[in-house]
Coordinates of C-alpha atoms in Angstrom, one line a residue:
X662 CA -37.0 29.3 92.4
X663 CA -34.2 28.0 94.6
X664 CA -33.0 24.4 94.5
X665 CA -34.5 23.7 97.9
X666 CA -37.9 24.9 96.9
X667 CA -37.7 22.8 93.7
X668 CA -36.9 19.7 95.7
X669 CA -39.8 20.4 98.1
X670 CA -42.2 20.9 95.2
X671 CA -41.0 17.7 93.4
X672 CA -41.4 15.6 96.6
X673 CA -44.9 17.1 97.1
X674 CA -45.9 16.2 93.5
X675 CA -44.5 12.7 94.0
X676 CA -46.6 12.2 97.1
X677 CA -49.7 13.5 95.4
X678 CA -49.2 11.2 92.5
X679 CA -48.7 8.2 94.8
X680 CA -51.9 9.2 96.7
X681 CA -53.9 9.4 93.4
X682 CA -52.7 6.0 92.4
X683 CA -53.4 4.4 95.9
X684 CA -56.8 5.9 96.4
X685 CA -58.0 5.0 92.9
X686 CA -59.3 8.4 92.1
X687 CA -61.4 8.5 89.0
X688 CA -59.7 9.8 85.9
X689 CA -60.4 13.2 84.6
X690 CA -58.6 13.1 81.2
X691 CA -58.4 10.6 78.3
X692 CA -55.3 10.5 76.2
X693 CA -55.5 8.9 72.7
X694 CA -52.1 7.7 71.3
X695 CA -52.6 6.1 68.0
X696 CA -55.2 3.3 68.5
X697 CA -54.6 3.1 72.3
X698 CA -56.4 5.1 74.9
X699 CA -55.3 6.0 78.5
X700 CA -57.6 7.1 81.2
X701 CA -55.4 9.3 83.4
X702 CA -55.3 12.3 85.7
X703 CA -54.4 15.8 84.7
X704 CA -52.4 16.8 87.8
X705 CA -49.5 14.3 87.4
X706 CA -49.3 14.9 83.6
X707 CA -49.5 18.7 83.7
X708 CA -46.8 18.8 86.4
X709 CA -44.2 17.2 84.1
X710 CA -45.4 17.4 80.5
X711 CA -45.2 20.8 78.9
X712 CA -47.0 19.7 75.7
X713 CA -50.0 18.2 77.6
X714 CA -50.2 21.4 79.7
X715 CA -50.3 23.4 76.5
X716 CA -53.0 21.1 74.9
X717 CA -55.2 21.3 78.0
X718 CA -55.0 25.1 78.1
X719 CA -55.9 25.4 74.5
X720 CA -58.9 23.0 74.8
X721 CA -60.6 24.6 77.9
X722 CA -63.4 26.1 75.9
X723 CA -64.0 23.0 73.8
X724 CA -66.6 20.4 74.6
X725 CA -64.0 17.7 74.6
X726 CA -61.7 19.4 77.0
X727 CA -61.0 16.1 78.8
X728 CA -59.8 14.3 75.6
X729 CA -56.3 14.8 74.4
X730 CA -54.9 13.3 71.2
X731 CA -51.2 12.7 70.7
X732 CA -50.9 10.9 67.4
X733 CA -47.2 11.5 66.5
X734 CA -45.3 10.7 69.7
X735 CA -42.0 8.8 69.0
X736 CA -42.3 5.2 70.1
X737 CA -46.1 5.2 70.0
X738 CA -48.3 3.9 72.8
X739 CA -45.4 2.0 74.4
X740 CA -43.3 5.1 74.8
X741 CA -46.3 7.1 76.2
X742 CA -47.0 4.4 78.7
X743 CA -43.5 4.6 80.1
X744 CA -43.7 8.4 80.3
X745 CA -47.0 8.2 82.1
X746 CA -45.5 5.8 84.7
X747 CA -42.7 8.3 85.1
X748 CA -45.3 11.1 85.8
X749 CA -47.0 8.9 88.4
X750 CA -43.8 8.0 90.0
X751 CA -44.1 4.3 89.2
X752 CA -40.7 2.6 89.0
X753 CA -39.5 1.0 85.7
X754 CA -36.2 0.0 84.3
X755 CA -34.2 2.0 81.8
X756 CA -32.2 -0.1 79.4
X757 CA -30.5 0.2 76.1
X758 CA -33.6 -1.2 74.4
X759 CA -35.9 1.6 75.6
X760 CA -33.6 4.6 76.3
X761 CA -33.8 5.9 72.8
X762 CA -37.5 5.8 72.8
X763 CA -37.7 7.4 76.3
X764 CA -35.4 10.2 75.2
X765 CA -37.3 11.0 72.1
X766 CA -40.7 10.8 73.8
X767 CA -39.5 13.1 76.6
X768 CA -38.3 15.6 74.0
X769 CA -41.6 15.4 72.2
X770 CA -43.7 15.9 75.4
X771 CA -41.4 18.7 76.6
X772 CA -40.5 16.9 79.9
X773 CA -37.7 19.3 80.7
X774 CA -36.4 20.9 83.8
X775 CA -38.6 24.0 83.2
X776 CA -41.6 21.9 84.4
X777 CA -40.1 19.6 87.0
X778 CA -36.8 18.9 88.7
X779 CA -35.0 15.8 87.4
X780 CA -37.5 15.4 84.7
X781 CA -37.4 12.6 82.1
X782 CA -35.1 14.4 79.7
X783 CA -32.4 14.8 82.3
X784 CA -32.8 11.2 83.5
X785 CA -32.5 9.9 80.0
X786 CA -29.5 12.0 79.2
X787 CA -27.7 10.8 82.3
X788 CA -28.3 7.2 81.4
X789 CA -27.1 7.7 77.8
X790 CA -23.9 9.4 78.9
X791 CA -23.0 7.2 81.8
X792 CA -24.2 3.8 80.6
X793 CA -25.6 3.4 77.1
X794 CA -22.8 5.1 75.1
X795 CA -19.9 3.7 77.1
X796 CA -19.9 0.3 75.4
X797 CA -19.8 -0.6 71.7
X798 CA -22.6 -3.1 71.7
X799 CA -24.9 -0.8 73.7
X800 CA -24.2 2.2 71.4
X801 CA -25.0 0.0 68.4
X802 CA -28.3 -1.1 70.0
X803 CA -29.3 2.5 70.9
X804 CA -28.5 3.6 67.3
X805 CA -30.5 0.7 65.9
X806 CA -33.5 1.7 68.0
X807 CA -33.1 5.4 67.0
X808 CA -33.6 4.5 63.3
X809 CA -37.3 4.2 64.0
X810 CA -37.5 7.5 65.9
X811 CA -36.5 10.0 63.2
X812 CA -36.6 13.0 62.9
X813 CA -36.8 13.5 66.6
X814 CA -33.7 11.4 67.2
X815 CA -31.7 13.6 64.8
X816 CA -33.0 16.8 66.5
X817 CA -31.8 15.7 70.0
X818 CA -28.5 14.6 68.3
X819 CA -28.9 11.1 69.5
X820 CA -27.9 9.7 66.1
X821 CA -24.8 11.7 65.8
X822 CA -23.7 10.9 69.3
X823 CA -24.2 7.2 68.7
X824 CA -22.2 7.3 65.4
X825 CA -19.4 9.1 67.0
X826 CA -19.3 6.7 69.9
X827 CA -19.3 3.7 67.6
X828 CA -16.6 5.0 65.4
X829 CA -14.4 5.9 68.3
X830 CA -14.7 2.5 70.0
X831 CA -14.3 0.5 66.8
X832 CA -11.1 2.3 66.1
X833 CA -9.9 1.5 69.6
X834 CA -10.9 -2.2 69.3
X835 CA -9.8 -2.9 65.7
X836 CA -6.4 -3.8 64.3
X837 CA -7.1 -1.8 61.1
X838 CA -7.0 1.6 62.7
X839 CA -3.9 3.8 62.0
X840 CA -1.6 3.9 65.1
X841 CA -1.8 7.7 65.1
X842 CA -5.5 7.6 66.1
X843 CA -4.8 5.4 69.1
X844 CA -3.3 6.4 72.4
X845 CA -1.2 3.2 72.7
X846 CA 2.6 2.8 72.8
X847 CA 4.9 2.2 70.0
X848 CA 4.9 -1.6 70.4
X849 CA 1.2 -1.7 69.4
X850 CA 2.1 0.0 66.1
X851 CA 4.3 -2.9 65.1
X852 CA 1.5 -5.3 65.9
X853 CA -1.0 -3.4 63.8
X854 CA 1.2 -3.3 60.8
X855 CA 2.0 -7.0 61.2
X856 CA -1.6 -8.2 61.7
X857 CA -3.1 -6.0 58.9
X858 CA -1.7 -8.4 56.3
X859 CA -4.3 -11.0 57.3
X860 CA -7.7 -9.4 57.8
X861 CA -9.7 -10.9 60.6
X862 CA -13.4 -10.3 61.3
X863 CA -13.7 -8.3 64.5
X864 CA -16.3 -9.3 67.1
X865 CA -18.3 -6.1 66.5
X866 CA -18.7 -6.6 62.8
X867 CA -21.7 -8.9 63.3
X868 CA -23.4 -6.3 65.5
X869 CA -23.2 -3.6 62.8
X870 CA -25.2 -5.8 60.4
X871 CA -28.4 -5.0 62.3
X872 CA -28.2 -1.4 61.1
X873 CA -30.1 0.0 58.1
X874 CA -27.9 0.6 55.0
X875 CA -27.9 4.4 55.3
X876 CA -26.9 4.2 59.0
X877 CA -24.3 1.5 58.2
X878 CA -22.8 3.8 55.6
X879 CA -22.6 6.7 58.0
X880 CA -20.9 4.6 60.6
X881 CA -18.2 3.4 58.1
X882 CA -17.6 6.9 56.9
X883 CA -17.1 8.1 60.5
X884 CA -14.8 5.2 61.2
X885 CA -12.6 6.1 58.2
X886 CA -12.6 9.7 59.3
X887 CA -11.1 8.6 62.6
X888 CA -8.3 6.6 60.8
X889 CA -9.8 3.2 60.2
X890 CA -8.1 1.7 57.2
X891 CA -10.4 1.2 54.2
X892 CA -9.0 -2.3 53.4
X893 CA -10.2 -3.4 56.9
X894 CA -13.8 -2.7 55.8
X895 CA -13.7 -5.8 53.6
X896 CA -14.8 -8.4 56.2
X897 CA -17.5 -6.0 57.6
X898 CA -18.9 -5.4 54.2
X899 CA -18.9 -9.1 53.4
X900 CA -20.9 -9.9 56.6
X901 CA -23.4 -7.1 55.9
X902 CA -23.9 -8.2 52.2
X903 CA -24.3 -11.9 53.1
X904 CA -27.0 -11.0 55.6
X905 CA -28.9 -8.3 53.7
X906 CA -28.8 -10.0 50.3
X907 CA -29.8 -13.4 51.6
X908 CA -32.7 -15.0 49.7
X909 CA -31.9 -13.8 46.2
X910 CA -32.2 -16.5 43.5
X911 CA -28.9 -15.5 41.9
X912 CA -27.8 -19.1 41.0
X913 CA -30.6 -20.2 38.8
X914 CA -33.0 -19.2 36.1
X915 CA -36.7 -18.6 36.1
X916 CA -39.3 -16.0 37.0
X917 CA -38.2 -13.5 39.6
X918 CA -39.6 -14.3 43.0
X919 CA -39.2 -10.9 44.6
X920 CA -41.5 -8.1 45.2
X921 CA -40.8 -4.7 43.5
X922 CA -40.4 -2.9 46.8
X923 CA -38.0 -5.5 48.2
X924 CA -36.1 -5.5 44.9
X925 CA -35.6 -1.7 45.1
X926 CA -34.4 -2.0 48.8
X927 CA -31.9 -4.7 47.9
X928 CA -30.7 -2.7 44.9
X929 CA -30.0 0.3 47.0
X930 CA -28.2 -1.9 49.6
X931 CA -26.0 -3.5 46.9
X932 CA -25.1 -0.2 45.2
X933 CA -24.1 1.3 48.5
X934 CA -22.0 -1.7 49.4
X935 CA -20.2 -1.5 46.1
X936 CA -19.5 2.2 46.6
X937 CA -17.9 1.3 50.0
X938 CA -15.6 -1.5 48.7
X939 CA -11.9 -0.9 49.3
X940 CA -9.8 0.2 46.4
X941 CA -6.8 -1.9 47.4
X942 CA -6.1 -5.0 45.4
X943 CA -6.9 -8.3 47.1
X944 CA -8.9 -6.6 49.8
X945 CA -11.9 -8.7 48.8
X946 CA -12.0 -12.3 47.5
X947 CA -12.9 -13.0 43.9
X948 CA -15.7 -15.3 45.0
X949 CA -17.3 -12.5 47.0
X950 CA -17.0 -10.1 44.0
X951 CA -18.6 -12.7 41.8
X952 CA -21.5 -13.0 44.2
X953 CA -22.0 -9.3 44.2
X954 CA -21.8 -9.2 40.4
X955 CA -24.5 -11.9 40.1
X956 CA -26.7 -10.0 42.5
X957 CA -26.1 -6.8 40.5
X958 CA -27.1 -8.4 37.3
X959 CA -30.2 -10.0 38.9
X960 CA -31.3 -6.8 40.6
X961 CA -30.6 -4.7 37.5
X962 CA -28.4 -2.2 39.2
X963 CA -26.8 0.8 37.5
X964 CA -24.4 0.2 34.7
X965 CA -21.6 1.9 36.7
X966 CA -22.1 -0.5 39.6
X967 CA -21.8 -3.5 37.3
X968 CA -18.8 -2.2 35.4
X969 CA -17.0 -1.4 38.7
X970 CA -17.5 -5.0 39.9
X971 CA -16.3 -6.3 36.5
X972 CA -13.2 -4.2 36.7
X973 CA -12.4 -5.4 40.2
X974 CA -12.8 -9.0 39.1
X975 CA -10.5 -8.4 36.2
X976 CA -7.9 -7.0 38.5
X977 CA -7.9 -10.3 40.5
X978 CA -8.7 -12.7 37.7
X979 CA -5.6 -14.9 38.3
X980 CA -7.0 -15.8 41.7
X981 CA -10.4 -16.8 40.3
X982 CA -11.7 -20.4 39.9
X983 CA -14.1 -21.7 37.3
X984 CA -17.2 -21.3 39.5
X985 CA -16.5 -17.6 39.9
X986 CA -17.0 -17.1 36.1
X987 CA -20.1 -19.3 35.7
X988 CA -22.4 -16.3 36.0
X989 CA -26.0 -17.2 35.0
X990 CA -27.6 -15.4 32.2
X991 CA -30.7 -13.9 33.9
X992 CA -32.9 -14.1 30.8
X993 CA -36.3 -15.1 31.8
X994 CA -37.4 -15.9 28.2
X995 CA -35.3 -19.1 27.9
X996 CA -33.9 -18.0 24.5
X997 CA -30.4 -17.0 25.6
X998 CA -27.5 -19.1 26.6
X999 CA -27.2 -20.5 30.1
X1000 CA -24.2 -18.4 31.1
X1001 CA -23.5 -14.7 30.7
X1002 CA -20.5 -14.8 28.2
X1003 CA -20.6 -11.0 27.6
X1004 CA -19.8 -10.2 31.2
X1005 CA -16.9 -12.7 31.3
X1006 CA -15.6 -11.3 28.1
X1007 CA -15.5 -7.8 29.6
X1008 CA -13.8 -9.2 32.7
X1009 CA -11.1 -10.8 30.6
X1010 CA -10.6 -7.6 28.6
X1011 CA -10.1 -5.7 31.8
X1012 CA -7.5 -8.1 32.9
X1013 CA -5.7 -7.9 29.6
X1014 CA -5.6 -4.1 29.9
X1015 CA -4.2 -4.3 33.4
X1016 CA -1.7 -7.0 32.3
X1017 CA -0.4 -4.8 29.4
X1018 CA -0.1 -1.9 31.8
X1019 CA 1.9 -4.0 34.2
X1020 CA 4.3 -5.1 31.5
X1021 CA 4.7 -1.5 30.4
X1022 CA 5.5 -0.4 34.0
X1023 CA 7.7 -3.5 34.5
X1024 CA 6.5 -4.1 38.1
X1025 CA 9.2 -5.9 40.1
X1026 CA 8.1 -8.9 42.1
X1027 CA 4.9 -9.5 40.1
X1028 CA 4.8 -12.9 38.4
X1029 CA 3.0 -11.7 35.2
X1030 CA 3.9 -14.8 33.2
X1031 CA 2.6 -17.1 35.9
X1032 CA -0.6 -15.1 36.2
X1033 CA -1.1 -15.1 32.5
X1034 CA -0.7 -18.8 32.3
X1035 CA -3.3 -19.3 35.2
X1036 CA -5.7 -17.0 33.4
X1037 CA -5.2 -19.0 30.1
X1038 CA -6.0 -22.3 31.8
X1039 CA -9.0 -20.7 33.5
X1040 CA -10.5 -19.4 30.3
X1041 CA -9.9 -22.7 28.5
X1042 CA -11.9 -24.5 31.2
X1043 CA -14.6 -21.8 30.9
X1044 CA -14.8 -22.3 27.2
X1045 CA -15.1 -26.1 27.7
X1046 CA -17.9 -25.5 30.2
X1047 CA -20.0 -23.2 28.0
X1048 CA -19.3 -25.2 24.8
X1049 CA -21.9 -27.8 25.7
X1050 CA -24.6 -25.1 25.6
X1051 CA -26.3 -25.2 22.3
X1052 CA -27.5 -21.6 22.6
X1053 CA -23.9 -20.3 22.6
X1054 CA -23.6 -18.9 19.1
X1055 CA -20.5 -19.2 17.0
X1056 CA -19.2 -15.7 16.9
X1057 CA -19.4 -15.3 20.7
X1058 CA -17.5 -18.6 21.2
X1059 CA -14.8 -17.5 18.7
X1060 CA -14.6 -14.0 20.1
X1061 CA -14.0 -15.2 23.6
X1062 CA -11.5 -17.8 22.5
X1063 CA -9.5 -15.3 20.5
X1064 CA -9.1 -13.0 23.5
X1065 CA -7.0 -15.7 25.3
X1066 CA -3.3 -14.8 24.6
X1067 CA -1.3 -17.4 22.8
X1068 CA 1.6 -17.0 25.2
X1069 CA -0.6 -18.0 28.1
X1070 CA -1.2 -21.5 26.5
X1071 CA 1.8 -23.8 27.0
X1072 CA -0.2 -26.6 25.3
X1073 CA -3.3 -26.5 23.2
X1074 CA -5.0 -29.4 24.9
X1075 CA -7.4 -27.2 26.8
X1076 CA -8.4 -25.4 23.7
X1077 CA -8.7 -28.6 21.7
X1078 CA -11.0 -30.0 24.5
X1079 CA -13.2 -26.9 24.3
X1080 CA -13.3 -27.1 20.5
X1081 CA -14.2 -30.7 20.5
X1082 CA -17.1 -30.2 23.0
X1083 CA -18.4 -27.3 20.9
X1084 CA -18.3 -29.4 17.7
X1085 CA -20.1 -32.2 19.5
X1086 CA -22.8 -29.9 20.9
X1087 CA -23.3 -28.3 17.5
X1088 CA -23.5 -31.1 14.9
X1089 CA -25.2 -29.1 12.3
X1090 CA -22.4 -26.7 11.6
X1091 CA -21.1 -26.3 8.1
X1092 CA -17.6 -27.2 7.0
X1093 CA -16.6 -23.5 6.9
X1094 CA -17.8 -23.0 10.4
X1095 CA -16.0 -26.1 11.7
X1096 CA -12.8 -24.9 10.1
X1097 CA -13.2 -21.5 11.8
X1098 CA -13.6 -23.2 15.2
X1099 CA -10.6 -25.5 14.6
X1100 CA -8.5 -22.5 13.6
X1101 CA -8.6 -21.4 17.2
X1102 CA -6.0 -24.0 18.2
X1103 CA -2.4 -24.4 17.2
X1104 CA -1.9 -28.0 16.2
X1105 CA 1.9 -27.7 16.8
X1106 CA 1.3 -27.3 20.5
X1107 CA -0.9 -30.4 21.1
X1108 CA 0.4 -33.1 23.3
X1109 CA 0.8 -36.7 22.1
X1110 CA -2.4 -37.8 23.9
X1111 CA -4.3 -35.0 22.2
X1112 CA -2.8 -35.8 18.8
X1113 CA -3.8 -39.4 19.1
X1114 CA -7.4 -38.4 20.0
X1115 CA -7.5 -35.8 17.2
X1116 CA -6.3 -38.2 14.6
X1117 CA -9.3 -40.4 15.2
X1118 CA -11.8 -37.6 15.8
X1119 CA -14.4 -37.7 13.0
X1120 CA -15.8 -34.3 14.1
X1121 CA -12.7 -32.5 13.0
X1122 CA -12.2 -31.3 9.4
X1123 CA -9.9 -33.5 7.3
X1124 CA -7.5 -30.5 6.9
X1125 CA -7.1 -30.2 10.6
X1126 CA -6.5 -33.9 11.0
X1127 CA -3.8 -33.8 8.4
X1128 CA -2.1 -30.9 10.1
X1129 CA -2.1 -32.8 13.4
X1130 CA -0.5 -35.8 11.8
X1131 CA 2.0 -33.8 9.9
X1132 CA 3.2 -31.9 13.0
X1133 CA 3.4 -35.0 15.1
X1134 CA 5.5 -36.7 12.4
X1135 CA 7.8 -33.7 12.4
X1136 CA 8.1 -33.8 16.1
X1137 CA 8.9 -37.5 16.2
X1138 CA 11.6 -37.0 13.5
X1139 CA 13.1 -34.2 15.6
X1140 CA 13.2 -36.3 18.7
X1141 CA 14.8 -39.2 16.9
X1142 CA 17.4 -36.9 15.4
X1143 CA 18.2 -35.2 18.7
X1144 CA 18.5 -38.6 20.4
X1145 CA 20.9 -39.9 17.8
X1146 CA 23.0 -36.7 18.1
X1147 CA 23.2 -37.0 21.8
X1148 CA 24.3 -40.6 21.9
X1149 CA 27.2 -41.1 24.5
X1150 CA 30.6 -41.9 23.0
X1151 CA 31.5 -45.6 22.7
X1152 CA 33.3 -47.0 25.6
X1153 CA 37.0 -47.8 25.3
X1154 CA 38.1 -51.3 24.1
X1155 CA 39.4 -52.2 27.5
X1156 CA 36.1 -51.5 29.2
X1157 CA 34.0 -54.6 29.9
X1158 CA 31.1 -52.9 31.7
X1159 CA 28.4 -51.0 29.8
X1160 CA 27.4 -47.5 30.9
X1161 CA 24.4 -47.6 33.2
X1162 CA 22.3 -45.2 31.1
X1163 CA 22.7 -47.2 27.8
X1164 CA 19.9 -49.7 28.6
X1165 CA 17.4 -46.9 29.5
X1166 CA 18.3 -45.0 26.4
X1167 CA 17.7 -48.1 24.2
X1168 CA 14.3 -48.5 25.8
X1169 CA 13.4 -44.9 25.1
X1170 CA 14.6 -45.2 21.5
X1171 CA 12.6 -48.3 20.9
X1172 CA 9.6 -46.6 22.4
X1173 CA 10.0 -43.7 20.0
X1174 CA 10.3 -46.1 17.1
X1175 CA 7.1 -47.9 18.1
X1176 CA 5.3 -44.6 18.3
X1177 CA 6.7 -43.6 14.9
X1178 CA 5.3 -46.9 13.5
X1179 CA 1.9 -46.2 15.0
X1180 CA 1.9 -42.8 13.5
X1181 CA 2.8 -44.2 10.1
X1182 CA -0.2 -46.5 10.4
X1183 CA -2.4 -43.6 11.1
X1184 CA -1.1 -41.8 8.0
X1185 CA -1.6 -44.9 6.0
X1186 CA -5.2 -45.1 7.1
X1187 CA -5.7 -41.5 6.0
X1188 CA -4.0 -42.3 2.7
X1189 CA -6.5 -45.1 2.1
X1190 CA -9.4 -42.8 3.0
X1191 CA -8.1 -40.2 0.5
X1192 CA -7.8 -42.9 -2.2
X1193 CA -11.4 -44.0 -1.7
X1194 CA -12.4 -40.4 -2.0
X1195 CA -10.5 -39.9 -5.2
X1196 CA -11.9 -43.1 -6.7
X1197 CA -15.4 -41.9 -6.1
X1198 CA -14.5 -38.6 -7.8
X1199 CA -12.9 -40.4 -10.7
X1200 CA -16.0 -42.6 -11.2
X1201 CA -18.2 -39.5 -11.3
X1202 CA -15.9 -37.8 -13.7
X1203 CA -15.6 -40.9 -16.0
X1204 CA -19.3 -41.3 -16.3
X1205 CA -19.7 -37.7 -17.3
X1206 CA -16.8 -37.9 -19.9
X1207 CA -18.0 -41.2 -21.4
X1208 CA -21.5 -39.7 -21.9
X1209 CA -20.2 -36.5 -23.6
X1210 CA -17.1 -37.8 -25.5
X1211 CA -18.0 -41.3 -26.4
X1212 CA -16.6 -41.1 -30.0
X1213 CA -13.4 -39.1 -29.2
X1214 CA -10.2 -40.8 -30.3
X1215 CA -7.8 -42.0 -27.7
X1216 CA -4.1 -41.6 -28.1
X1217 CA -2.2 -44.9 -28.1
X1218 CA 1.1 -43.3 -27.5
X1219 CA 0.4 -43.2 -23.8
X1220 CA -0.7 -46.9 -23.8
X1221 CA 2.6 -48.0 -25.4
X1222 CA 4.7 -46.3 -22.7
X1223 CA 6.5 -48.6 -20.2
X1224 CA 5.1 -48.5 -16.7
X1225 CA 6.6 -45.9 -14.4
X1226 CA 8.6 -47.1 -11.3
X1227 CA 6.5 -47.7 -8.2
X1228 CA 6.5 -44.7 -5.8
X1229 CA 7.6 -45.1 -2.3
X1230 CA 5.4 -44.7 0.7
X1231 CA 6.7 -41.3 1.8
X1232 CA 6.4 -39.9 -1.8
X1233 CA 2.8 -40.9 -1.9
X1234 CA 2.1 -39.3 1.4
X1235 CA 3.9 -36.1 0.4
X1236 CA 1.9 -36.1 -2.8
X1237 CA -1.4 -36.3 -0.9
X1238 CA -0.4 -33.7 1.6
X1239 CA 0.5 -31.4 -1.3
X1240 CA -2.9 -32.0 -2.9
X1241 CA -4.7 -31.2 0.4
X1242 CA -2.6 -28.1 0.9
X1243 CA -3.4 -28.1 4.7
X1244 CA -1.5 -24.8 5.4
X1245 CA -3.1 -22.7 2.7
X1246 CA 0.2 -22.0 0.9
X1247 CA -0.3 -21.1 -2.7
X1248 CA 2.4 -22.7 -4.8
X1249 CA 4.4 -20.6 -7.2
X1250 CA 3.3 -21.1 -10.8
X1251 CA 6.2 -22.0 -13.2
X1252 CA 6.2 -22.2 -16.9
X1253 CA 6.8 -25.6 -18.5
X1254 CA 9.8 -26.0 -20.7
X1255 CA 9.1 -25.6 -24.4
X1256 CA 10.4 -29.0 -25.4
X1257 CA 8.1 -30.8 -23.0
X1258 CA 5.5 -32.9 -24.9
X1259 CA 2.0 -33.3 -23.8
X1260 CA -0.2 -36.2 -24.6
X1261 CA -3.4 -35.3 -26.4
X1262 CA -6.5 -36.9 -24.9

């Protein structure tokens, strides 16, 4: 059939359809689409729809020849209503909101050029190619509408064309695309390299969040295939995760308030997002990784997903803050601790492995010592935060504290604070357990303020307090000695003006002396406490010996001896320190001389 005849036939059919509509001719066919019914006329439908023509020819011999059922048309009754208007020649607007539905419905009803010139398939294709797929926002809208029209949308390649158009236009719009994939000049290459250091959320990232997770993943893969840098996906993934995982109770405890179906959907979303995360360091913030890890624990994702997030957090642990590590323990029985210490322990172990590897490779330009010190302070604050929880058992607290490297702790004030809070929250600990906890800190590295607090802390074992006092005394002695050695030389006899620094030095020296006197008073208090303790022991031992050896003779030789000279203060303190043996040093045993006489008691 020639083109001229086709045009004449098309215009004749259009006039016939308009005449049917204007004359209100009674319908001769009823079309059921889902729960909706349409009373129509065969002629307009048969002239454009190959499927309806086929169904009518097959049902000529049936009793219900005037009833047609189309249950599976893409878009449902809304799509069929638009196609029926097209058959009758009634005008309606094509838009990005309905073009996907019209294209799939036209394909399903076989509204091709074989049945009519400029049929709906051709009209829809023209609108897609000339309008819908020419802008990024329109292409995303069409793709989003196509998600409900599968598998017909896949068969007509509507999905693949939308993905390709979106990937192409995002690479043209974004700063994270490699310059080779753009058709710009060399000046733009410098701009891309300069701006890529500071990721910025592009305007189209918010539009992509309306897509389903599988469609979103396909778009990102297509973008990377076109040269989009993976580290540039960070802001896009962050927006999508914040929108799709909204509503999860990941910051508290209690019964799960989520349906199993919804939980499964969010679990799939989270695992897909984690698989798409950039591998480059610092591409994602630690707070965002912590949020994902909380959600992964709450939704009970795969172990591989959680371990991946823990490793990423360990890689960036120096950038973390305390809130990032306060991951709730999602135990809904109420018997476990408030925070998930096992997860934090694995994160710290990952960081230590990375730090050791960095030292081995000797990375230039990386402040490993500064990072280690920041991590040490962070973990001390974390220990102090969890120490108040009575459900934190001893071996977990000690195990986590022992992982903190000693070289990361400039002072032991943070560790002392955590130990003190733990002892206060667990008052029923035995002496052995308290000594284990106190062995976590090095008393030599306590500041003066911490030493003053520890000397009066009744929760600490006596052995630890004696260690604190001893090391503080040693430190003060060293400072006084160093100050005396560093005195300025005396001025010449002819000089009449004193050096300007002498008065400040005298003030500092007097301050050190006052602190030394205060420390001596503290030692004296400890000495008196020890004497009271010894007196009580002597009373107990004397009562037992008097009852058992009441008639035993007592040597008078010792009573006739003259009194020994009075011992000095430092000798008595040294004697008490030796008895306490705070450092656990076993003294060497020496044989007494043969001519030494022993009193017989």
